[in-house]
CSV table of C-alpha atoms in Angstrom, one decimal:
chain,number,residue,atom,x,y,z
A,1,GLU,CA,0.0,0.0,0.0
A,2,VAL,CA,1.4,3.3,-1.0
A,3,GLN,CA,1.8,5.7,1.9
A,4,LEU,CA,2.9,9.4,2.0
A,5,VAL,CA,3.6,10.8,5.4
A,6,GLU,CA,4.3,14.5,5.6
A,7,SER,CA,5.6,16.3,8.5
A,8,GLY,CA,7.8,19.5,9.8
A,9,GLY,CA,4.8,21.9,9.4
A,10,GLY,CA,4.1,24.5,12.3
A,11,LEU,CA,3.7,28.2,13.2
A,12,VAL,CA,6.5,30.4,11.8
A,13,GLN,CA,7.3,34.1,11.7
A,14,PRO,CA,7.4,35.8,8.4
A,15,GLY,CA,10.8,36.0,7.1
A,16,ARG,CA,12.0,32.5,8.7
A,17,SER,CA,12.4,29.3,7.3
A,18,LEU,CA,11.0,25.8,7.7
A,19,ARG,CA,11.8,22.3,6.2
A,20,LEU,CA,9.0,19.8,5.4
A,21,SER,CA,9.7,16.2,5.1
A,22,CYS,CA,7.7,13.5,3.4
A,23,ALA,CA,8.3,9.8,4.0
A,24,ALA,CA,7.3,7.3,1.3
A,25,SER,CA,6.6,3.6,1.5
A,26,GLY,CA,4.8,1.1,-0.3
A,27,PHE,CA,6.5,1.6,-3.8
A,28,THR,CA,9.7,2.0,-5.4
A,29,PHE,CA,10.6,5.4,-4.4
A,30,ASP,CA,13.5,6.0,-7.0
A,31,ASP,CA,11.2,5.1,-9.9
A,32,TYR,CA,9.0,8.0,-9.7
A,33,ALA,CA,9.0,11.7,-9.7
A,34,MET,CA,7.7,13.5,-6.5
A,35,HIS,CA,5.6,16.8,-6.0
A,36,TRP,CA,4.5,19.3,-3.4
A,37,VAL,CA,1.2,20.6,-3.7
A,38,ARG,CA,-0.5,23.0,-1.1
A,39,GLN,CA,-3.9,24.4,-0.3
A,40,ALA,CA,-4.4,27.4,1.4
A,41,PRO,CA,-7.4,27.4,4.1
A,42,GLY,CA,-10.5,27.1,2.3
A,43,LYS,CA,-9.1,27.6,-1.1
A,44,GLY,CA,-8.0,25.5,-4.0
A,45,LEU,CA,-5.2,23.4,-4.9
A,46,GLU,CA,-1.7,25.0,-6.1
A,47,TRP,CA,1.2,23.1,-7.4
A,48,VAL,CA,4.4,24.0,-5.6
A,49,SER,CA,7.2,22.1,-6.7
A,50,GLY,CA,8.4,18.9,-8.3
A,51,ILE,CA,11.7,16.6,-8.7
A,52,SER,CA,12.3,14.0,-11.2
A,53,TRP,CA,13.5,10.4,-10.0
A,54,ASN,CA,17.3,11.3,-10.0
A,55,SER,CA,17.0,15.0,-9.0
A,56,GLY,CA,18.1,15.8,-12.4
A,57,SER,CA,14.8,17.8,-13.5
A,58,ILE,CA,13.3,20.2,-10.9
A,59,GLY,CA,10.3,22.7,-11.3
A,60,TYR,CA,9.1,25.6,-9.1
A,61,ALA,CA,5.7,27.7,-9.3
A,62,ASP,CA,6.6,31.3,-9.8
A,63,SER,CA,5.0,32.1,-6.4
A,64,VAL,CA,7.9,30.3,-4.7
A,65,LYS,CA,10.7,30.3,-7.2
A,66,GLY,CA,14.0,31.6,-5.1
A,67,ARG,CA,12.3,31.0,-1.9
A,68,PHE,CA,11.8,27.3,-1.8
A,69,THR,CA,14.1,24.3,-2.6
A,70,ILE,CA,13.2,20.7,-3.1
A,71,SER,CA,15.1,17.7,-2.7
A,72,ARG,CA,14.9,14.2,-2.3
A,73,ASP,CA,17.0,11.2,-0.7
A,74,ASN,CA,16.3,7.9,-2.5
A,75,ALA,CA,18.3,6.0,0.0
A,76,LYS,CA,15.9,7.2,2.7
A,77,ASN,CA,12.7,7.2,0.6
A,78,SER,CA,12.3,10.6,1.5
A,79,LEU,CA,11.3,14.1,-0.1
A,80,TYR,CA,11.9,17.6,1.2
A,81,LEU,CA,10.9,21.1,1.0
A,82,GLN,CA,13.1,23.8,2.3
A,83,MET,CA,11.1,26.9,2.4
A,84,ASN,CA,12.8,30.1,3.3
A,85,SER,CA,11.8,33.8,3.5
A,86,LEU,CA,8.5,32.7,4.3
A,87,ARG,CA,5.4,34.9,3.9
A,88,ALA,CA,1.6,35.1,5.2
A,89,GLU,CA,0.4,34.0,1.9
A,90,ASP,CA,2.6,30.6,2.1
A,91,THR,CA,0.0,29.6,4.8
A,92,ALA,CA,-1.3,26.2,3.6
A,93,LEU,CA,-1.8,22.6,4.1
A,94,TYR,CA,1.4,21.2,2.0
A,95,TYR,CA,0.7,17.6,0.4
A,96,CYS,CA,3.4,15.3,-0.8
A,97,ALA,CA,2.0,13.8,-3.9
A,98,LYS,CA,3.5,11.0,-6.2
A,99,VAL,CA,3.1,10.8,-10.0
A,100,ARG,CA,3.1,7.8,-12.5
A,101,THR,CA,6.5,8.8,-14.1
A,102,TRP,CA,10.1,9.3,-13.3
A,103,GLU,CA,10.3,12.5,-15.0
A,104,LEU,CA,8.8,16.0,-14.2
A,105,LEU,CA,6.2,15.9,-16.6
A,106,PRO,CA,3.4,14.9,-16.9
A,107,MET,CA,2.3,15.6,-13.4
A,108,LEU,CA,-0.5,13.3,-12.9
A,109,PHE,CA,-0.8,12.9,-9.0
A,110,ASP,CA,-2.1,9.4,-8.1
A,111,TYR,CA,-1.4,9.3,-4.7
A,112,TRP,CA,-1.4,12.0,-1.9
A,113,GLY,CA,-0.2,12.3,1.6
A,114,GLN,CA,-2.5,13.9,4.5
A,115,GLY,CA,-0.6,17.1,4.2
A,116,THR,CA,1.2,19.1,7.1
A,117,LEU,CA,0.0,22.5,7.9
A,118,VAL,CA,2.3,25.8,7.6
A,119,THR,CA,1.1,28.8,9.1
A,120,VAL,CA,3.2,32.1,8.7
A,121,SER,CA,2.3,34.7,11.1
A,122,SER,CA,3.8,37.0,13.5
B,1,ASP,CA,0.4,29.8,-18.3
B,2,ILE,CA,-2.8,27.7,-19.0
B,3,GLN,CA,-5.9,28.9,-16.8
B,4,MET,CA,-8.4,26.1,-16.0
B,5,THR,CA,-11.9,27.6,-15.2
B,6,GLN,CA,-14.6,25.4,-13.6
B,7,SER,CA,-18.3,25.8,-13.5
B,8,PRO,CA,-20.5,26.0,-11.4
B,9,SER,CA,-18.4,26.8,-8.2
B,10,THR,CA,-21.3,25.3,-6.2
B,11,LEU,CA,-24.0,22.8,-7.2
B,12,SER,CA,-26.8,21.7,-5.2
B,13,ALA,CA,-28.2,18.3,-6.1
B,14,SER,CA,-30.1,15.4,-4.7
B,15,VAL,CA,-29.1,11.7,-4.3
B,16,GLY,CA,-29.9,10.1,-7.7
B,17,ASP,CA,-29.4,13.3,-9.8
B,18,ARG,CA,-27.3,13.5,-12.9
B,19,VAL,CA,-24.6,15.8,-12.2
B,20,THR,CA,-22.5,17.7,-14.7
B,21,ILE,CA,-19.4,19.7,-14.0
B,22,THR,CA,-17.6,21.8,-16.7
B,23,CYS,CA,-14.0,22.5,-16.8
B,24,ARG,CA,-12.5,25.0,-19.7
B,25,ALA,CA,-8.8,25.5,-20.6
B,26,SER,CA,-7.2,29.0,-21.8
B,27,GLN,CA,-5.8,26.8,-24.7
B,28,SER,CA,-5.7,23.4,-25.8
B,29,ILE,CA,-4.5,20.7,-23.7
B,30,SER,CA,-5.4,17.7,-25.9
B,31,SER,CA,-6.8,15.3,-23.5
B,32,TRP,CA,-4.2,15.8,-20.5
B,33,LEU,CA,-6.8,16.7,-18.1
B,34,ALA,CA,-7.8,15.1,-14.6
B,35,TRP,CA,-10.5,15.3,-12.3
B,36,TYR,CA,-10.0,14.8,-8.4
B,37,GLN,CA,-12.4,14.5,-5.6
B,38,GLN,CA,-11.9,16.1,-2.4
B,39,LYS,CA,-13.7,15.5,1.1
B,40,PRO,CA,-13.4,17.9,3.9
B,41,GLY,CA,-10.2,17.5,5.9
B,42,LYS,CA,-9.0,14.6,3.3
B,43,ALA,CA,-6.4,14.6,0.7
B,44,PRO,CA,-7.6,14.8,-2.9
B,45,LYS,CA,-8.3,11.6,-4.8
B,46,LEU,CA,-7.7,10.7,-8.6
B,47,LEU,CA,-10.9,9.9,-10.3
B,48,ILE,CA,-10.5,10.4,-14.1
B,49,TYR,CA,-7.3,10.9,-16.1
B,50,LYS,CA,-6.7,11.6,-19.8
B,51,ALA,CA,-10.0,13.2,-19.8
B,52,SER,CA,-12.1,10.1,-19.8
B,53,SER,CA,-10.1,7.3,-18.3
B,54,LEU,CA,-11.5,5.8,-15.1
B,55,GLU,CA,-8.9,5.4,-12.2
B,56,SER,CA,-8.9,1.9,-10.8
B,57,GLY,CA,-11.6,1.7,-8.1
B,58,VAL,CA,-13.6,4.5,-9.0
B,59,PRO,CA,-17.3,3.8,-9.5
B,60,SER,CA,-18.6,3.6,-12.8
B,61,ARG,CA,-21.2,6.3,-12.3
B,62,PHE,CA,-18.4,8.6,-12.7
B,63,SER,CA,-17.1,9.5,-16.3
B,64,GLY,CA,-15.3,12.2,-18.0
B,65,SER,CA,-15.3,13.5,-21.7
B,66,GLY,CA,-14.0,16.3,-23.9
B,67,SER,CA,-10.8,17.2,-25.6
B,68,GLY,CA,-8.9,20.5,-26.5
B,69,THR,CA,-10.2,23.1,-24.4
B,70,GLU,CA,-13.7,21.8,-23.1
B,71,PHE,CA,-14.2,18.8,-20.5
B,72,THR,CA,-17.0,17.7,-18.5
B,73,LEU,CA,-17.1,15.4,-15.3
B,74,THR,CA,-20.4,13.5,-15.1
B,75,ILE,CA,-21.9,11.7,-12.1
B,76,SER,CA,-24.6,9.7,-13.4
B,77,SER,CA,-26.7,9.0,-10.1
B,78,LEU,CA,-25.4,11.0,-7.3
B,79,GLN,CA,-24.7,9.1,-4.2
B,80,PRO,CA,-24.6,10.2,-0.4
B,81,ASP,CA,-20.7,9.6,-0.6
B,82,ASP,CA,-20.4,11.9,-3.7
B,83,PHE,CA,-20.9,15.1,-1.8
B,84,ALA,CA,-17.5,16.8,-1.9
B,85,THR,CA,-15.5,19.2,-4.0
B,86,TYR,CA,-14.2,18.5,-7.4
B,87,TYR,CA,-11.2,19.9,-9.1
B,88,CYS,CA,-10.0,19.6,-12.7
B,89,GLN,CA,-6.3,19.7,-13.6
B,90,GLN,CA,-4.3,20.0,-16.8
B,91,TYR,CA,-1.2,18.2,-16.6
B,92,ASN,CA,0.0,19.1,-20.4
B,93,SER,CA,2.7,21.4,-18.9
B,94,TYR,CA,3.3,22.6,-15.4
B,95,PRO,CA,-0.2,21.8,-13.7
B,96,ALA,CA,-2.8,24.2,-13.2
B,97,PHE,CA,-6.1,23.2,-11.1
B,98,GLY,CA,-9.5,24.6,-11.5
B,99,GLN,CA,-10.8,26.5,-8.7
B,100,GLY,CA,-13.2,23.6,-7.7
B,101,THR,CA,-16.8,22.9,-7.6
B,102,LYS,CA,-18.7,22.0,-4.6
B,103,VAL,CA,-21.4,19.6,-4.7
B,104,GLU,CA,-23.8,20.0,-2.0
B,105,ILE,CA,-27.1,18.4,-0.7
B,106,LYS,CA,-30.2,20.2,-2.3
């Protein structure tokens, strides 16, 4: 059974940093690209970032480019999101999501974690 | 960037009703369209991919159609478990989601 478990969320002040983690199990992690998708409270879904199976291809939404860094450790079956210079508008539930391919595209999300909440507030 | 527009934003329906949700893309995405269902407090669940392919385990009352810029999700006979929010997503390029359609009890 595919499982994606996010962690690392919390309350953080504007301008500070936070690192999210996603622990994957139930599938061959290094066969697939992985992504982060977020959802602000009461709002819709927004793709944040994605990384190919070997970290060779990486993409970011314009809203986080230059502030967020995605990475993965295939030996630990883990995905990460380093978030710097956080803003109030980054407040959201952050989901880790698996796709069906090893490359960045196409981004069809077939499994999602339950999310970790990031709140940016002073 | 490709924009996705769903309509309606909210839909009130009764159990047994046939329900249709529309999704329009700002430019052609061929058939690179997916539909997700999200219930309160839960992660999205993939229902339909490639515009009309039913994900494994999804009831056959769900169907998708369309290509190019116009797509529909149809629930042939609404069940109590189907009251949720539905999102379309293009995955032809960096993904964009529609704003969601909430299906609520009439």
